[in-house]
Coordinates of C-alpha atoms and ligand atoms in Angstrom, one line a residue:
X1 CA 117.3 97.8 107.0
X2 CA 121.1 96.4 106.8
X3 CA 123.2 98.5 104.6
X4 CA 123.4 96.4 102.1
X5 CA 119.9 95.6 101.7
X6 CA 119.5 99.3 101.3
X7 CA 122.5 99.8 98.5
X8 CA 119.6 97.7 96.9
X9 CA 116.9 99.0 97.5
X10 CA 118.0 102.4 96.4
X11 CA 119.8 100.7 93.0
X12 CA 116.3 99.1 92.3
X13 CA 114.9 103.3 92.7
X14 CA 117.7 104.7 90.3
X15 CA 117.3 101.9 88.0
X16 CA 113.5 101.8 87.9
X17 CA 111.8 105.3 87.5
X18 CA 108.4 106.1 87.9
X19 CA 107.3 102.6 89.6
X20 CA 106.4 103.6 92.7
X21 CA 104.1 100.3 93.1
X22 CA 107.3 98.5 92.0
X23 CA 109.6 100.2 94.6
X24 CA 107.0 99.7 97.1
X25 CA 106.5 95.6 97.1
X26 CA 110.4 95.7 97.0
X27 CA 110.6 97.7 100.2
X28 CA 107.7 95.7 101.6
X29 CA 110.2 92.8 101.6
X30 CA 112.9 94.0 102.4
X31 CA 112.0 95.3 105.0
X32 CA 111.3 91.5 106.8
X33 CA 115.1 90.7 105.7
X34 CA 117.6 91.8 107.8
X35 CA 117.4 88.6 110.0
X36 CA 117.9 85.9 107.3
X37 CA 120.9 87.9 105.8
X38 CA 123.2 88.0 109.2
X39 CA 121.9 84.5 109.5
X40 CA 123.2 83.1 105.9
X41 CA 126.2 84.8 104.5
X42 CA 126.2 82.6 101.4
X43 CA 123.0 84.6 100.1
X44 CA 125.5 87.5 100.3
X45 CA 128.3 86.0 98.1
X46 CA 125.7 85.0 95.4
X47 CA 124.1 88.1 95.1
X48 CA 120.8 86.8 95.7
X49 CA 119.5 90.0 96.7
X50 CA 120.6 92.1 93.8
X51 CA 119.3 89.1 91.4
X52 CA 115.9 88.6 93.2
X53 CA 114.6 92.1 92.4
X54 CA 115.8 92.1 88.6
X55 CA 113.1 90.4 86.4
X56 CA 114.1 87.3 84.5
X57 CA 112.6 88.4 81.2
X58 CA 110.5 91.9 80.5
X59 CA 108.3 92.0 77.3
X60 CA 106.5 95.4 76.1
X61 CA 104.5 94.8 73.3
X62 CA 101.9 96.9 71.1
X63 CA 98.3 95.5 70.5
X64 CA 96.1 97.0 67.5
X65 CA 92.9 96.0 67.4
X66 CA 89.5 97.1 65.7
X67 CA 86.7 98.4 67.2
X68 CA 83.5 98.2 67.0
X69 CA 83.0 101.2 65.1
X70 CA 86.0 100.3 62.6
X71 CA 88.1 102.5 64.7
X72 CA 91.7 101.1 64.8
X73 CA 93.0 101.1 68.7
X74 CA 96.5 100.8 69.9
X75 CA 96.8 99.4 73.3
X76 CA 100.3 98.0 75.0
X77 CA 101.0 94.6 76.3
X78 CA 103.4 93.1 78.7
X79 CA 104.7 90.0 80.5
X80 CA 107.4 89.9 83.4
X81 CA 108.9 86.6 83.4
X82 CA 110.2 87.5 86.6
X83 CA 111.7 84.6 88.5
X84 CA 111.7 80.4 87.5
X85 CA 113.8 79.0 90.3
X86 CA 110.6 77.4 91.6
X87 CA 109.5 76.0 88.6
X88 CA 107.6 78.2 84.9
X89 CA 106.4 81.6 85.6
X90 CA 103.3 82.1 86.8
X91 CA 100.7 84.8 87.5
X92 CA 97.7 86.5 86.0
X93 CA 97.1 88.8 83.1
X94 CA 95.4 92.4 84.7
X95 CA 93.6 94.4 81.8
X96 CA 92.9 98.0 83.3
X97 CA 93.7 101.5 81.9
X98 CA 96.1 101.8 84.8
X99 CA 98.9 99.3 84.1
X100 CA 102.1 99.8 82.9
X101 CA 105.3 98.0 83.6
X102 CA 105.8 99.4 87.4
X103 CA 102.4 97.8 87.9
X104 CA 103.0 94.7 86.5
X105 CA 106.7 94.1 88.2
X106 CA 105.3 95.4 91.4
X107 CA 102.7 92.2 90.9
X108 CA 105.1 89.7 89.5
X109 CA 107.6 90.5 92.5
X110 CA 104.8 89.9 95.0
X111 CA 104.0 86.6 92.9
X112 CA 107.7 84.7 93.1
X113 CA 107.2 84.8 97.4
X114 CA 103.4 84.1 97.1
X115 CA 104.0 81.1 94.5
X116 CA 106.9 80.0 96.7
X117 CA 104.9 79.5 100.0
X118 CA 102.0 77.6 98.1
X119 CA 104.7 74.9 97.8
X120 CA 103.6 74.2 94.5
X121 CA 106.7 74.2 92.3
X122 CA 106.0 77.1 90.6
X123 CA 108.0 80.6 89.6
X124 CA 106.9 84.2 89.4
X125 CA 105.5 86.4 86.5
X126 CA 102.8 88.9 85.9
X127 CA 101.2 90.5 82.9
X128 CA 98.5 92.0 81.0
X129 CA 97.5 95.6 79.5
X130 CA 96.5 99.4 80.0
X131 CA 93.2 98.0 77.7
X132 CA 89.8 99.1 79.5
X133 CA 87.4 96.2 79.2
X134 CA 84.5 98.5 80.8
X135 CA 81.8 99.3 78.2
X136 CA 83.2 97.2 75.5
X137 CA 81.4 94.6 73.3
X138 CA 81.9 90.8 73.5
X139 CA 83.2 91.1 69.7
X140 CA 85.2 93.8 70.9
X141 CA 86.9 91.9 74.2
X142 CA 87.2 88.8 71.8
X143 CA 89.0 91.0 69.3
X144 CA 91.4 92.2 71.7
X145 CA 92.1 89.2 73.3
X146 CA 92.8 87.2 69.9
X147 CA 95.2 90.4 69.0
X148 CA 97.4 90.4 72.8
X149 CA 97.2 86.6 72.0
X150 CA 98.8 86.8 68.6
X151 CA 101.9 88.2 70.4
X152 CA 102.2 86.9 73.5
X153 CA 101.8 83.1 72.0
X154 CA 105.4 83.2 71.2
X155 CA 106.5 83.5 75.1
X156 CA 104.2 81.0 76.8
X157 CA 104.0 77.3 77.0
X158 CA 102.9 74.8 79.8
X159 CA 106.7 74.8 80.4
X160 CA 108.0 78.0 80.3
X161 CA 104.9 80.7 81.3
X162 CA 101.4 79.8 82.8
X163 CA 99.3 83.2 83.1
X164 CA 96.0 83.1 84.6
X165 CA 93.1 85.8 85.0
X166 CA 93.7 89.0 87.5
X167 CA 91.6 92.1 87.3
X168 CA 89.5 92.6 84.3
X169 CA 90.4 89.4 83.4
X170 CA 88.0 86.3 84.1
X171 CA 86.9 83.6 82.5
X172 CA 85.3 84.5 79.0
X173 CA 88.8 86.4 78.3
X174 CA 90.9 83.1 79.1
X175 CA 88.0 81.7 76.8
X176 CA 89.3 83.8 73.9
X177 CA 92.8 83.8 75.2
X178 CA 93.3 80.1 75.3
X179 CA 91.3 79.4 71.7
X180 CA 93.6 82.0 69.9
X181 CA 96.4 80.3 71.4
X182 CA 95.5 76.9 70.2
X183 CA 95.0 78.4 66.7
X184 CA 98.0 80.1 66.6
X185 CA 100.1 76.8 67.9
X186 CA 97.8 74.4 66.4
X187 CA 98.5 72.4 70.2
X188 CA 95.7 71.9 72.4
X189 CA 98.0 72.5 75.1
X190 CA 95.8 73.3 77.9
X191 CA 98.3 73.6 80.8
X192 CA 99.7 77.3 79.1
X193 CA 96.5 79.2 80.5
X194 CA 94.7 78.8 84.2
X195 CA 91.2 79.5 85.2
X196 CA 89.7 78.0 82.0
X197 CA 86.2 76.6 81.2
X198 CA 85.8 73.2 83.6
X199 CA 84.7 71.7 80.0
X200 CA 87.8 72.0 78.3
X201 CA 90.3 71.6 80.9
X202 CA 89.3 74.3 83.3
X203 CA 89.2 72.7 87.3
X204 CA 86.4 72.8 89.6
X205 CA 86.4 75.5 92.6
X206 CA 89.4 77.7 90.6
X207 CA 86.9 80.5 90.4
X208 CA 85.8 80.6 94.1
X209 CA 89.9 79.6 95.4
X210 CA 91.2 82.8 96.1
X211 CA 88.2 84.3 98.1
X212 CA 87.6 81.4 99.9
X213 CA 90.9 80.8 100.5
X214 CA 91.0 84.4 102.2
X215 CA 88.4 83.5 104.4
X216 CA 90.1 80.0 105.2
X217 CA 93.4 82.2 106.5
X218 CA 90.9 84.9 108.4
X219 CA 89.3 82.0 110.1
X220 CA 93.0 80.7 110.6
X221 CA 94.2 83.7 112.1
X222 CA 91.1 84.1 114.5
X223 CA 91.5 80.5 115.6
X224 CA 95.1 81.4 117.2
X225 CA 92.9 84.4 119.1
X226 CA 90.4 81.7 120.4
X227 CA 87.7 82.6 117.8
X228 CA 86.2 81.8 114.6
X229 CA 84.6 83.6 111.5
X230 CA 81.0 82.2 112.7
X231 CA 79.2 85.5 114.2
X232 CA 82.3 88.3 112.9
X233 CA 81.2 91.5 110.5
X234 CA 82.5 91.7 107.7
X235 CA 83.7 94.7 105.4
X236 CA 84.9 93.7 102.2
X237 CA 85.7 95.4 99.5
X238 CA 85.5 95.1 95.2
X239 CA 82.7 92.7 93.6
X240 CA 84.8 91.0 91.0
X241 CA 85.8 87.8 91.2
X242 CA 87.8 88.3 94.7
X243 CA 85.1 89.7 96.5
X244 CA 82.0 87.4 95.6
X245 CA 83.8 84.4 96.4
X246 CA 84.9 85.6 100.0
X247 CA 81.6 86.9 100.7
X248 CA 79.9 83.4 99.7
X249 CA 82.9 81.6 102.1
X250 CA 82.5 84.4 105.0
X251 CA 78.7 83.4 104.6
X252 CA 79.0 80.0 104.9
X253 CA 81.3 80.0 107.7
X254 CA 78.4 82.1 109.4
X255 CA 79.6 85.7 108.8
X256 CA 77.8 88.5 107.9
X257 CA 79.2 90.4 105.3
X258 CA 77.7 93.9 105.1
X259 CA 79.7 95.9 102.2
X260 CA 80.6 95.4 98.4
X261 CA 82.4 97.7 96.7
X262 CA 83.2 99.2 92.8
X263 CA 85.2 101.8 91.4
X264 CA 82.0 104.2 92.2
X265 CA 80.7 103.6 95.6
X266 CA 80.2 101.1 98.2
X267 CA 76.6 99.3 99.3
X268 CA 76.2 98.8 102.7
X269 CA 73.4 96.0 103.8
X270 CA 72.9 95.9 107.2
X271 CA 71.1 92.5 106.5
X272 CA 74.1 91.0 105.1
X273 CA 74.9 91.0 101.1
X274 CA 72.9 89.3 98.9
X275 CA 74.8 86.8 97.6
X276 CA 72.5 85.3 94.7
X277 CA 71.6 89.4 93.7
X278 CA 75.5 90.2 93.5
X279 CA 76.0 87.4 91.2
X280 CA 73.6 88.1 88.9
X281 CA 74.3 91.9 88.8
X282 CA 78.0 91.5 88.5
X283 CA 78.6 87.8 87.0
X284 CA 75.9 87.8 84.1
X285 CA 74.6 91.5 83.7
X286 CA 78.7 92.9 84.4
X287 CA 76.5 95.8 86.4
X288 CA 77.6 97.9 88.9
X289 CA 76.9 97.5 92.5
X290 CA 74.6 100.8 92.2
X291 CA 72.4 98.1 90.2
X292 CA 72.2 95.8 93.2
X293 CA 71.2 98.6 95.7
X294 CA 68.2 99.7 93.2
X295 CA 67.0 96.0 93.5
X296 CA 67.6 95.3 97.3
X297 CA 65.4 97.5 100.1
X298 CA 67.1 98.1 102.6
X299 CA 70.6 98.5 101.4
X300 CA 72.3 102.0 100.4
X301 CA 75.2 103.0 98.5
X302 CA 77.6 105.7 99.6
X303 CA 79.1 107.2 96.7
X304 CA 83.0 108.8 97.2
X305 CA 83.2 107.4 100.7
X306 CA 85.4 104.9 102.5
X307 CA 84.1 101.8 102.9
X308 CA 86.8 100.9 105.9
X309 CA 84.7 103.7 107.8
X310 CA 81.8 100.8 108.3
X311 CA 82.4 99.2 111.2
X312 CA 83.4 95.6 111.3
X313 CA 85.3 92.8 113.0
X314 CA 87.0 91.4 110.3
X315 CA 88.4 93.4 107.2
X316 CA 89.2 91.7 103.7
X317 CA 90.3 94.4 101.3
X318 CA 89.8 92.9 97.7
X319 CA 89.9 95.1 94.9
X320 CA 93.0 96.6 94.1
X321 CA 96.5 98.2 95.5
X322 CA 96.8 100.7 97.8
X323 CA 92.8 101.1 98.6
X324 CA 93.6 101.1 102.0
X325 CA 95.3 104.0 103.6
X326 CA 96.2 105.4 106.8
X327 CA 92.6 107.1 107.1
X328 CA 91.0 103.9 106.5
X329 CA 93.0 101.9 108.9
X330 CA 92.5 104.0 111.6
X331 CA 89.2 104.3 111.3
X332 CA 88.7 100.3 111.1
X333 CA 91.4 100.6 114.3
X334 CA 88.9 103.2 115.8
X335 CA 85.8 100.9 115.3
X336 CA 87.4 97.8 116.9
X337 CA 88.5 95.3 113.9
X338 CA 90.4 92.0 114.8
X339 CA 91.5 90.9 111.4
X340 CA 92.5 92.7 107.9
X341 CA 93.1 89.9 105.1
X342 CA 94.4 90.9 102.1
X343 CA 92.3 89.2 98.8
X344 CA 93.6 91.5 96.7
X345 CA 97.6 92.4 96.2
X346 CA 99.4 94.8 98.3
X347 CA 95.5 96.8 98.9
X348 CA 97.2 98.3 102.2
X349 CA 99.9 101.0 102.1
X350 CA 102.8 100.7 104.4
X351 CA 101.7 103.0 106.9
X352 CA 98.4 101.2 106.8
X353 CA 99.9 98.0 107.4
X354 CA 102.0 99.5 110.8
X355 CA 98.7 101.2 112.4
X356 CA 97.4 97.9 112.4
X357 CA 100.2 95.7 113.3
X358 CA 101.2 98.5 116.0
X359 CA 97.4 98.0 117.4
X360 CA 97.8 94.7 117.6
X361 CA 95.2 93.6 115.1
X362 CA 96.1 90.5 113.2
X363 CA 97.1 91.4 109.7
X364 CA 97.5 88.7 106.9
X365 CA 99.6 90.1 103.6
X366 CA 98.5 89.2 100.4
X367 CA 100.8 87.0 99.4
X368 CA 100.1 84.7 101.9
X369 CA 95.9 85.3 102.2
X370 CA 95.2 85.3 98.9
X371 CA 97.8 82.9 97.7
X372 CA 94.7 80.5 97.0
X373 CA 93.7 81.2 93.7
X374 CA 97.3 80.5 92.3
X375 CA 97.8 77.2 94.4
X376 CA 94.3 76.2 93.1
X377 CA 95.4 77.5 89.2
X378 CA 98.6 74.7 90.2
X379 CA 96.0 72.5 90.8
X380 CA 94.6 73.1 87.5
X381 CA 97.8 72.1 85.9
X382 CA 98.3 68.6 87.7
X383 CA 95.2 67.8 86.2
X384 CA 96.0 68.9 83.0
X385 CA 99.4 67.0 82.6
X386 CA 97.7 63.9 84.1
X387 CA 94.2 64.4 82.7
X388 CA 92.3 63.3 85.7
X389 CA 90.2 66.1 86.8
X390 CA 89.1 66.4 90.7
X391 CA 85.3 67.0 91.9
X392 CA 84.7 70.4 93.7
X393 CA 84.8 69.1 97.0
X394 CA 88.4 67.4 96.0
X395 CA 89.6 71.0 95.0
X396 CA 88.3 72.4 98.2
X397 CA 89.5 70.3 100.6
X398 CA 93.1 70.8 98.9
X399 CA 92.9 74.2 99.0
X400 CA 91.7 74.0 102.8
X401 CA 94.7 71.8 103.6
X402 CA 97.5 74.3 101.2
X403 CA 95.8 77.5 103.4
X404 CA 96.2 75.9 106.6
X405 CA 100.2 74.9 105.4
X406 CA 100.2 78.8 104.6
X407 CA 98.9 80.0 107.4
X408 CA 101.3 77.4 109.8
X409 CA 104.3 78.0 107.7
X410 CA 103.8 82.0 108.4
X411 CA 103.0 82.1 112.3
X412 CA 106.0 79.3 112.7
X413 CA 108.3 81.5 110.7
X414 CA 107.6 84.4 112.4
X415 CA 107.9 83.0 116.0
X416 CA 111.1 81.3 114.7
X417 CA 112.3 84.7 114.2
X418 CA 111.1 86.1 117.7
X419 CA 108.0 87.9 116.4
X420 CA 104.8 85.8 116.9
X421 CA 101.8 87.0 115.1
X422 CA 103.8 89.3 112.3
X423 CA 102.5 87.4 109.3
X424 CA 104.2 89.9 107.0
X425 CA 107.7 89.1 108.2
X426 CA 106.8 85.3 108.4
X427 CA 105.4 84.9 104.7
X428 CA 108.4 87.2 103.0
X429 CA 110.9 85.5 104.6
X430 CA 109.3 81.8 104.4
X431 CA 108.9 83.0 101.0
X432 CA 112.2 84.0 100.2
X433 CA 114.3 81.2 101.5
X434 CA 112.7 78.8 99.4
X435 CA 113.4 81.0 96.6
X436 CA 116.8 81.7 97.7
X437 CA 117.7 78.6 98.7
X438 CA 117.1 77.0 94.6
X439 CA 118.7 79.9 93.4
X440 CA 122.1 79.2 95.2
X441 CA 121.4 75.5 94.3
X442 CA 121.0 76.7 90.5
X443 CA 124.0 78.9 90.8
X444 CA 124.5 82.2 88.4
X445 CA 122.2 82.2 86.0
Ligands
NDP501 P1 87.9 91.7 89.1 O1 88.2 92.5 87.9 O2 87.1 90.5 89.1 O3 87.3 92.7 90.2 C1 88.0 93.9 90.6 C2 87.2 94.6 91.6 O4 87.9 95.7 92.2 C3 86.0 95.3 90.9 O5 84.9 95.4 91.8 C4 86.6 96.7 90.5 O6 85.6 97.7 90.4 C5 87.4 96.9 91.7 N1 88.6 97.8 91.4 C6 89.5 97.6 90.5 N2 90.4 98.6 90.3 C7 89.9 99.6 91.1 C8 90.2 100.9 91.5 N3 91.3 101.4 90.9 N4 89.5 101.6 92.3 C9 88.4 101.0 92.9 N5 88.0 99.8 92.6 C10 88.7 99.1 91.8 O7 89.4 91.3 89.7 P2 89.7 90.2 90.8 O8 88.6 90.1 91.8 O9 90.2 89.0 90.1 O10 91.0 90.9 91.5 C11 90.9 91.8 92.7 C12 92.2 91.8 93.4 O11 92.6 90.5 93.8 C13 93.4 92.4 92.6 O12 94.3 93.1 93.4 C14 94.1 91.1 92.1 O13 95.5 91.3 91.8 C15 93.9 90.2 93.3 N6 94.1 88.8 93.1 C16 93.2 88.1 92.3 C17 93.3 86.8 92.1 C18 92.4 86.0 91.3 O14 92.4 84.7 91.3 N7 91.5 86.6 90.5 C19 94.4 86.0 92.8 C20 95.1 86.8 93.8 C21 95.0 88.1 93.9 P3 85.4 98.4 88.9 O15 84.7 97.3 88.1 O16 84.6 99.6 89.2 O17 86.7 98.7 88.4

């Protein structure tokens, strides 16, 4: 890393304790930068650097809410508003007992480069709570929604700040999200939330975007190795909204997906996954995958395991960061995989990510691979503004054509720079300039 990319780095450390997600995506970056520095001096004299990595706007706020038992809870909110050169923030809401602000700026970071090489016109942000939704009532998600609502109302706008849905967050939360907005506002401004109801604004195909669009920039990257995802194995990982929808794309492309994942085990089924069983368990029961293995012979779940020791050709992490360590890519080295493609954000640690880019195997980074669901959520918002809502197979074919332009601006990029076939280099820096390049235009603000 060039010096000054490290006086940085290290400022973004001393000013930012205890986020070691944070630091991480920072690093991740930076890390693909040296070359575009020595090449444009003028991002130098503007400080883009130093600007890039501080967030626009941070707001910390306290939800109380009642629970079913009468029981007042206190939970906390937040939303980084972290960069709008492209156009208003935008990036989902996560509700998990594990956020907190590290979590949340490590995500909104990752979302200014991924927004940027949707080509979309739209900026960066992240947000959401350390609220568990597992185990809770409707009454009591629709309680806490209407009360993290009631504050962050104030801060959104179809304008200004777009969130969407992220872990723990899917679409009867937007549901009670979007209608505590619109009685807060009295606007039925539909653009200010994505990933809503297809009746009342929502569009077609934004559920299944960002796991097909995974599988579209797999397919991609095994097309520039002469192959295709017809006949590969697949290990994913997670059964939330991610995971289903890249299993049903893998499927239909002729895959066979073999794993699923939760917080508590992972199924293996040898005969391939089960697609209309994992909907029901997980979509309308919101079971666990042990649920789906006690109605499916054959299958098995591994409890405490790694499911990256199943072997596979293809490799699509998609439940959370950091789920994929050293251990697990060597074993998925060990067993021969091709392709790793990140649905979820920044699931592979950094010495995950150099086992497999030092053995060769083609390794697509979040922010490009699962870029998908936030180009489709832009999608969503065209149609809003213009009220003229497109058929699934419209949505689809876009989003087939905006993976593709991913996936081509990433291997040009990184051949550009004299390293065909690093994705991660090519996405941060194809990323970044776009970024850059408005900010300078901009100037300091
Ligand atoms: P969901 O809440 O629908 O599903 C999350 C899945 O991951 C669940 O199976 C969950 O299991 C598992 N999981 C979550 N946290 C952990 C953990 N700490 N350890 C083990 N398993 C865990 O979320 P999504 O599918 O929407 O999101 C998955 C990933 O994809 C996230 O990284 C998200 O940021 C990313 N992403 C999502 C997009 C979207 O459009 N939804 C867009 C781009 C990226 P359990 O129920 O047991 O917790």
């Amino acid at each position: 890393m060039l010096p000054e990319l490290q006086d940085v780095y290290d400022r973004v450390i001393r000013r930012n304790h205890g986020e070691p997600e944070f630091h991480q995506a920072v690093r991740e970056v930076f890390e693909s930068l040296d070359p575009v520095i020595e090449k444009h001096p003028e991002y130098r004299e503007h400080a883009i650097i130093s600007r890039i990595v501080e967030p626009e706007r941070q707001i910390m706020f306290r939800v109380p809410w009642v629970d079913d038992s009468g029981s007042v809870q206190v939970n906390r909110g937040f939303r980084v508003q972290f960069n709008s050169a492209l156009g208003p923030y935008k990036g989902g809401l996560r509700f998990h007992p594990s956020v907190n602000l590290g979590i949340i700026k490590f995500l909104g970071f990752e979302q200014i480069f991924k927004n940027s090489l949707t080509g979309r016109g739209i900026g960066g942000g992240k947000g959401g709570s350390d609220f568990d939704p597992h185990g809770r009532s409707d009454g009591e998600i629709m309680r806490f929604c209407q009360a993290f609502m009631s504050e962050l109302h104030r801060h959104i706008g179809e304008h200004t700040d777009v969130p969407a849905g992220d872990i723990g967050v899917g679409g009867r939360e937007i549901g009670y999200l979007y209608g505590q907005y619109k009685r807060l506002t009295n606007r039925a401004e539909m653009g200010v939330l994505t990933g809503k109801g297809v009746p009342w604004g929502g569009s077609r195909g934004r559920t299944e975007a960002t796991g097909y669009g995974v599988v579209i920039f797999a397919d991609r990257m095994l097309q520039t190795a002469g192959q295709a995802m017809e006949g590969q194995r697949v290990v994913v990982s997670g059964s939330g909204n991610v995971a289903i929808y890249a299993v049903e794309k893998a499927q239909e492309l002729g895959a066979t997906v073999v794993t699923v994942s939760d917080s508590s085990g992972y199924v293996v089924d040898e005969a391939g996954i089960d697609l209309e069983l994992l909907k029901q368990v997980k979509e309308v029961e919101r079971g666990r995958v042990s649920d789906y293995v006690e109605r499916r012979p054959g299958s098995r779940l591994v409890q405490g395991g790694r499911v990256w020791d199943v072997p596979c050709t293809v490799a699509l992490p998609c439940a959370t960061q950091n789920e994929l360590d050293h251990h697990g890519a060597e074993a998925l080295v060990k067993n021969g995989v091709a392709v790793v493609a990140e649905g979820a954000n920044m699931p592979s640690t950094p010495d995950a990510v150099e086992i497999f880019q030092s053995s060769h195997v083609l390794f697509g980074p979040g922010k490009a691979a699962n870029a998908g669901g936030v180009a489709t959520s832009a999608l969503e918002m065209a149609q809003n503004a213009s009220r003229e809502p497109l058929t699934f197979s419209e949505v689809t074919s876009k989003l087939e054509g905006i993976m593709e332009r991913i996936h081509f601006k990433c291997a040009t990029t990184a051949e550009e720079y004299g390293r065909p076939g690093d994705y991660v280099l090519g996405a941060n820096i194809a990323g970044f300039r776009k970024v850059a390049d408005a900010m300078l235009e901009q100037g300091v603000v």
